[in-house]
Short mmCIF file of C-alpha atoms in Angstrom, two decimals:
data_model
loop_
_atom_site.label_atom_id
_atom_site.label_comp_id
_atom_site.label_asym_id
_atom_site.label_seq_id
_atom_site.Cartn_x
_atom_site.Cartn_y
_atom_site.Cartn_z
CA MET A 1 259.93 53.42 130.72
CA ARG A 2 256.52 54.17 129.13
CA PRO A 3 256.42 55.60 125.61
CA THR A 4 254.87 58.48 127.10
CA LEU A 5 256.70 59.23 130.13
CA ALA A 6 259.77 58.76 127.87
CA LEU A 7 258.22 61.60 125.64
CA GLY A 8 257.84 63.58 128.62
CA VAL A 9 261.70 63.04 130.08
CA LEU A 10 262.91 64.01 126.80
CA LEU A 11 261.15 66.77 126.43
CA LEU A 12 261.36 68.68 130.12
CA LEU A 13 265.67 67.32 129.25
CA ALA A 14 265.94 69.18 125.83
CA ARG A 15 264.12 72.45 127.50
CA PRO A 16 265.80 75.04 129.49
CA ALA A 17 265.51 75.56 132.46
CA PRO A 18 262.13 77.15 133.69
CA GLY A 19 263.29 80.91 133.06
CA LEU A 20 259.64 82.13 134.90
CA ALA A 21 257.37 81.14 137.76
CA GLN A 22 253.48 80.69 138.01
CA GLY A 23 252.32 84.03 137.82
CA ALA A 24 255.39 85.95 137.13
CA ALA A 25 256.30 89.21 134.42
CA PRO A 26 256.28 87.67 130.89
CA GLY A 27 259.13 86.50 128.98
CA PRO A 28 260.13 87.19 125.66
CA ALA A 29 257.52 86.12 123.22
CA ILE A 30 257.26 82.68 121.75
CA ALA A 31 257.92 81.28 118.27
CA PHE A 32 255.80 78.72 117.35
CA PRO A 33 257.67 76.86 114.72
CA GLN A 34 256.31 73.81 112.51
CA VAL A 35 256.91 70.69 113.44
CA THR A 36 257.62 66.99 111.85
CA GLY A 37 258.76 63.56 112.95
CA ILE A 38 257.53 63.38 116.33
CA PRO A 39 254.74 60.60 116.87
CA THR A 40 251.30 61.28 116.67
CA PRO A 41 249.66 60.63 120.26
CA LEU A 42 246.21 57.88 120.17
CA GLN A 43 243.38 60.64 121.49
CA SER A 44 241.18 59.18 123.71
CA ILE A 45 237.10 58.85 123.27
CA SER A 46 236.08 61.75 123.66
CA GLY A 47 239.22 63.87 123.00
CA ARG A 48 240.18 65.15 126.40
CA PHE A 49 243.39 63.37 127.04
CA SER A 50 245.65 61.78 124.78
CA SER A 51 248.28 59.18 124.96
CA LEU A 52 251.36 57.69 123.15
CA ASN A 53 250.85 53.98 124.34
CA PRO A 54 247.70 53.40 126.48
CA LEU A 55 247.51 50.15 128.72
CA ASN A 56 244.97 46.75 128.91
CA PRO A 57 244.37 46.77 125.09
CA HIS A 58 240.94 44.24 124.26
CA ARG A 59 240.46 43.07 120.46
CA CYS A 60 236.71 44.25 119.71
CA ALA A 61 234.24 42.35 117.70
CA TYR A 62 233.93 45.40 115.03
CA ARG A 63 235.38 44.63 111.66
CA LYS A 64 234.25 47.54 109.62
CA VAL A 65 232.85 51.36 110.76
CA SER A 66 231.64 54.02 109.10
CA GLY A 67 232.51 58.08 110.24
CA ARG A 68 233.13 61.18 109.67
CA VAL A 69 237.02 62.85 109.34
CA VAL A 70 238.35 65.32 111.97
CA SER A 71 242.02 64.78 110.95
CA SER A 72 244.67 62.77 109.13
CA HIS A 73 244.73 59.95 111.73
CA LEU A 74 240.87 60.33 113.70
CA ILE A 75 237.59 59.64 112.45
CA LEU A 76 234.28 60.72 115.12
CA VAL A 77 231.85 57.71 114.62
CA LYS A 78 228.64 58.41 115.95
CA GLU A 79 227.75 55.25 117.69
CA MET A 80 230.27 51.99 118.51
CA ASP A 81 229.70 49.15 121.53
CA CYS A 82 233.21 48.18 122.65
CA GLY A 83 234.03 48.51 126.57
CA ARG A 84 232.26 48.58 128.76
CA SER A 85 229.50 50.34 127.25
CA GLY A 86 228.41 51.63 124.32
CA HIS A 87 229.51 55.14 123.37
CA ASP A 88 228.25 58.25 120.95
CA ASN A 89 230.20 60.53 119.09
CA ALA A 90 233.23 58.58 118.99
CA LEU A 91 236.77 59.40 118.39
CA VAL A 92 238.88 56.58 116.68
CA ASN A 93 242.18 56.61 116.22
CA VAL A 94 243.23 55.42 112.68
CA GLN A 95 246.54 53.84 112.21
CA PHE A 96 246.43 52.66 108.10
CA SER A 97 248.62 50.14 106.57
CA ASN A 98 249.67 52.13 103.89
CA PRO A 99 250.40 55.14 105.42
CA ALA A 100 249.56 57.36 101.88
CA ASP A 101 246.13 57.03 103.05
CA ALA A 102 246.23 59.70 105.26
CA ALA A 103 246.05 62.18 102.41
CA GLN A 104 242.37 61.03 101.69
CA MET A 105 241.35 61.81 105.56
CA VAL A 106 239.98 65.22 104.48
CA THR A 107 237.75 67.01 107.02
CA GLY A 108 234.15 66.16 107.12
CA ARG A 109 234.67 63.61 104.88
CA ASN A 110 231.95 60.91 105.35
CA ILE A 111 234.14 57.53 105.03
CA VAL A 112 234.59 53.38 105.78
CA ILE A 113 237.53 52.40 106.80
CA ALA A 114 238.18 48.29 107.54
CA ALA A 115 240.48 47.68 110.08
CA SER A 116 241.22 45.48 113.34
CA PHE A 117 239.98 47.44 116.39
CA LYS A 118 240.71 46.92 119.93
CA ARG A 119 239.92 49.25 123.28
CA ALA A 120 242.66 50.18 125.82
CA GLU A 121 242.33 52.67 128.81
CA GLU A 122 244.62 54.35 131.35
CA ASP A 123 243.75 55.25 134.58
CA ARG A 124 243.70 59.31 135.15
CA GLU A 125 244.20 60.42 138.99
CA PRO A 126 241.74 60.75 140.45
CA THR A 127 238.98 59.09 139.52
CA ILE A 128 238.88 59.48 135.58
CA VAL A 129 239.21 56.56 133.24
CA ALA A 130 240.61 57.27 129.72
CA GLU A 131 239.26 55.44 126.72
CA PHE A 132 240.93 54.84 123.18
CA LEU A 133 239.89 53.08 120.46
CA ILE A 134 241.99 52.61 117.70
CA ALA A 135 241.79 51.33 114.31
CA GLU A 136 245.21 48.96 113.39
CA LYS A 137 245.54 48.09 109.42
CA ALA A 138 243.10 50.00 108.66
CA ARG A 139 241.88 50.86 105.02
CA ILE A 140 239.61 52.79 102.89
CA GLU A 141 236.59 51.01 102.02
CA ALA A 142 234.26 53.43 100.69
CA ALA A 143 234.14 57.62 101.14
CA ASP A 144 232.38 60.66 99.70
CA PRO A 145 233.68 62.39 96.89
CA ILE A 146 236.63 64.73 96.67
CA ASP A 147 235.63 68.14 94.53
CA GLY A 148 239.03 69.26 94.02
CA SER A 149 237.28 72.63 93.10
CA THR A 150 235.96 72.96 96.99
CA ARG A 151 238.32 73.55 100.11
CA PRO A 152 237.92 71.72 103.13
CA ASP A 153 235.93 71.62 105.50
CA GLN A 154 236.13 73.54 108.63
CA ALA A 155 236.92 72.11 112.08
CA PHE A 156 233.92 70.69 113.14
CA THR A 157 235.36 69.22 116.79
CA SER A 158 238.46 69.30 118.58
CA TYR A 159 240.45 67.19 120.88
CA MET A 160 243.14 68.35 123.64
CA ILE A 161 246.70 67.64 122.28
CA CYS A 162 249.01 67.18 124.73
CA GLN A 163 253.31 68.38 124.69
CA PRO A 164 252.34 69.78 121.18
CA PRO A 165 256.08 69.96 119.97
CA GLU A 166 254.81 73.88 118.73
CA LEU A 167 254.53 75.01 122.02
CA ASP A 168 257.84 72.91 123.88
CA ALA A 169 259.74 76.53 124.04
CA LEU A 170 256.41 78.07 126.06
CA ALA A 171 256.25 75.10 128.06
CA GLY A 172 260.00 75.27 129.05
CA GLN A 173 259.18 79.05 130.40
CA LEU A 174 256.33 77.60 132.50
CA GLY A 175 258.59 74.62 133.85
CA SER A 176 255.39 72.75 132.86
CA GLU A 177 253.84 70.45 130.43
CA LEU A 178 250.95 71.86 128.13
CA CYS A 179 247.76 70.57 127.02
CA VAL A 180 246.22 72.81 124.17
CA GLN A 181 242.65 72.58 122.48
CA SER A 182 243.19 71.60 118.88
CA THR A 183 241.84 73.99 117.08
CA ILE A 184 243.90 76.65 118.97
CA VAL A 185 247.27 75.32 118.32
CA ALA A 186 246.67 74.72 114.62
CA SER A 187 245.89 78.82 114.23
CA LEU A 188 248.69 79.77 116.78
CA ALA A 189 249.23 82.77 114.27
CA ALA A 190 246.39 83.79 115.48
CA ALA A 191 245.89 82.35 118.94
CA GLY A 192 249.24 82.30 119.87
CA PRO A 193 249.50 85.27 122.17
CA ALA A 194 246.20 85.07 124.34
CA LEU A 195 247.53 81.45 124.49
CA GLU A 196 250.68 82.79 126.27
CA ARG A 197 249.05 84.82 128.02
CA ALA A 198 246.31 82.52 129.87
CA ALA A 199 249.03 80.09 130.07
CA ARG A 200 251.12 82.05 132.01
CA THR A 201 248.12 82.58 134.74
CA PRO A 202 246.50 78.96 135.03
CA SER A 203 243.77 78.98 137.26
CA ASN A 204 243.17 76.40 140.21
CA ALA A 205 239.93 75.15 138.53
CA SER A 206 238.08 71.62 138.15
CA PRO A 207 235.89 70.26 135.68
CA GLU A 208 233.16 71.13 137.16
CA ASP A 209 233.48 74.94 137.34
CA THR A 210 232.83 76.92 134.22
CA VAL A 211 234.14 80.04 132.70
CA SER A 212 232.72 83.60 132.97
CA GLY A 213 232.92 85.54 129.61
CA ASP A 214 233.42 85.12 125.60
CA PRO A 215 233.36 81.25 124.48
CA HIS A 216 235.67 81.88 121.90
CA ASP A 217 238.37 83.84 124.64
CA ILE A 218 241.17 81.36 125.94
CA SER A 219 242.13 79.72 129.52
CA CYS A 220 244.05 77.86 131.26
CA ARG A 221 243.90 75.50 133.88
CA ARG A 222 246.13 73.44 136.15
CA ASP A 223 245.79 69.78 135.29
CA PRO A 224 247.86 67.65 137.85
CA LYS A 225 248.05 64.62 136.12
CA LEU A 226 244.68 64.25 134.60
CA SER A 227 245.55 65.42 131.07
CA ASP A 228 249.49 63.79 131.28
CA GLN A 229 249.62 60.71 133.93
CA HIS A 230 252.56 61.16 134.44
CA LEU A 231 253.51 64.99 134.57
CA ALA A 232 252.01 68.33 135.83
CA ALA A 233 250.51 69.81 132.64
CA ILE A 234 248.41 73.12 132.08
CA ALA A 235 245.22 72.56 130.08
CA CYS A 236 244.48 75.21 127.65
CA ALA A 237 241.05 75.81 125.82
CA ARG A 238 238.22 77.91 124.75
CA GLY A 239 235.32 78.66 127.61
CA SER A 240 232.98 76.91 124.85
CA TYR A 241 235.33 73.49 125.42
CA TRP A 242 235.32 73.81 129.07
CA ALA A 243 231.59 73.83 128.78
CA TRP A 244 231.83 71.23 127.13
CA TYR A 245 233.77 69.24 129.19
CA LYS A 246 231.57 70.39 132.34
CA ALA A 247 228.54 68.57 130.58
CA LEU A 248 230.68 66.14 129.72
CA HIS A 249 230.38 64.44 132.94
CA ASP A 250 226.34 63.91 132.57
CA PRO A 251 226.12 60.87 131.39
CA GLN A 252 223.50 61.42 128.89
CA PHE A 253 225.80 63.89 127.21
CA SER A 254 227.36 62.53 124.41
CA MET A 255 228.06 65.52 122.19
CA PRO A 256 231.28 66.15 120.51
CA ALA A 257 233.56 69.21 121.52
CA PRO A 258 233.10 72.44 119.91
CA ALA A 259 236.01 73.51 117.22
#
């Protein structure tokens, strides 16, 4: 059994039987706990998809890249040619030789990493291929200085997180996996109620459909075998993210996702 499928099955087994059908009356309020010790999924180049173990890995010729820190395990690289074609504003998954180096990954910081780079991919239905860039055995070669008197930058881009453990209870009530924009997961104390309402009333919108209303509003879509290739999911994000995702289908569009 592949790790992605194994994780999904374990989460489903750990959940109570779904207590609500789609569109049913709201259930009890959901608590959003802090969760540690869960494997960090790899993010696709655009950040739209995630996987624990993408297939068909190929080595890249790169030995060193520079980028801007997105999270403790991600950097945004302006340009990287590894795969079927070059990519602009590509997310690269960083796996450090020394895990303690993750503490140096301050959001917004410019760094240079040396690593063994590879590309992998997964087919997502109906005709979408999710591509992944991975920096293995990475080490930081250079970086902007850290000023301890200033606060870290706020998130400047976002990505989709599938099966976030903090939302396991809500997913159990819905009877579906959840894939949620990272900046929403990071602010559940404020965004949690709106997320819960949207997740209980997902639409059947396609990637080509826009969302009307405030770009900060959260909405959810049924996302079968797209966000997670093995499991039917509900994908939730702000309106500005869905507008970006629609534009992402234009080959000339390469902006990072909005925060």
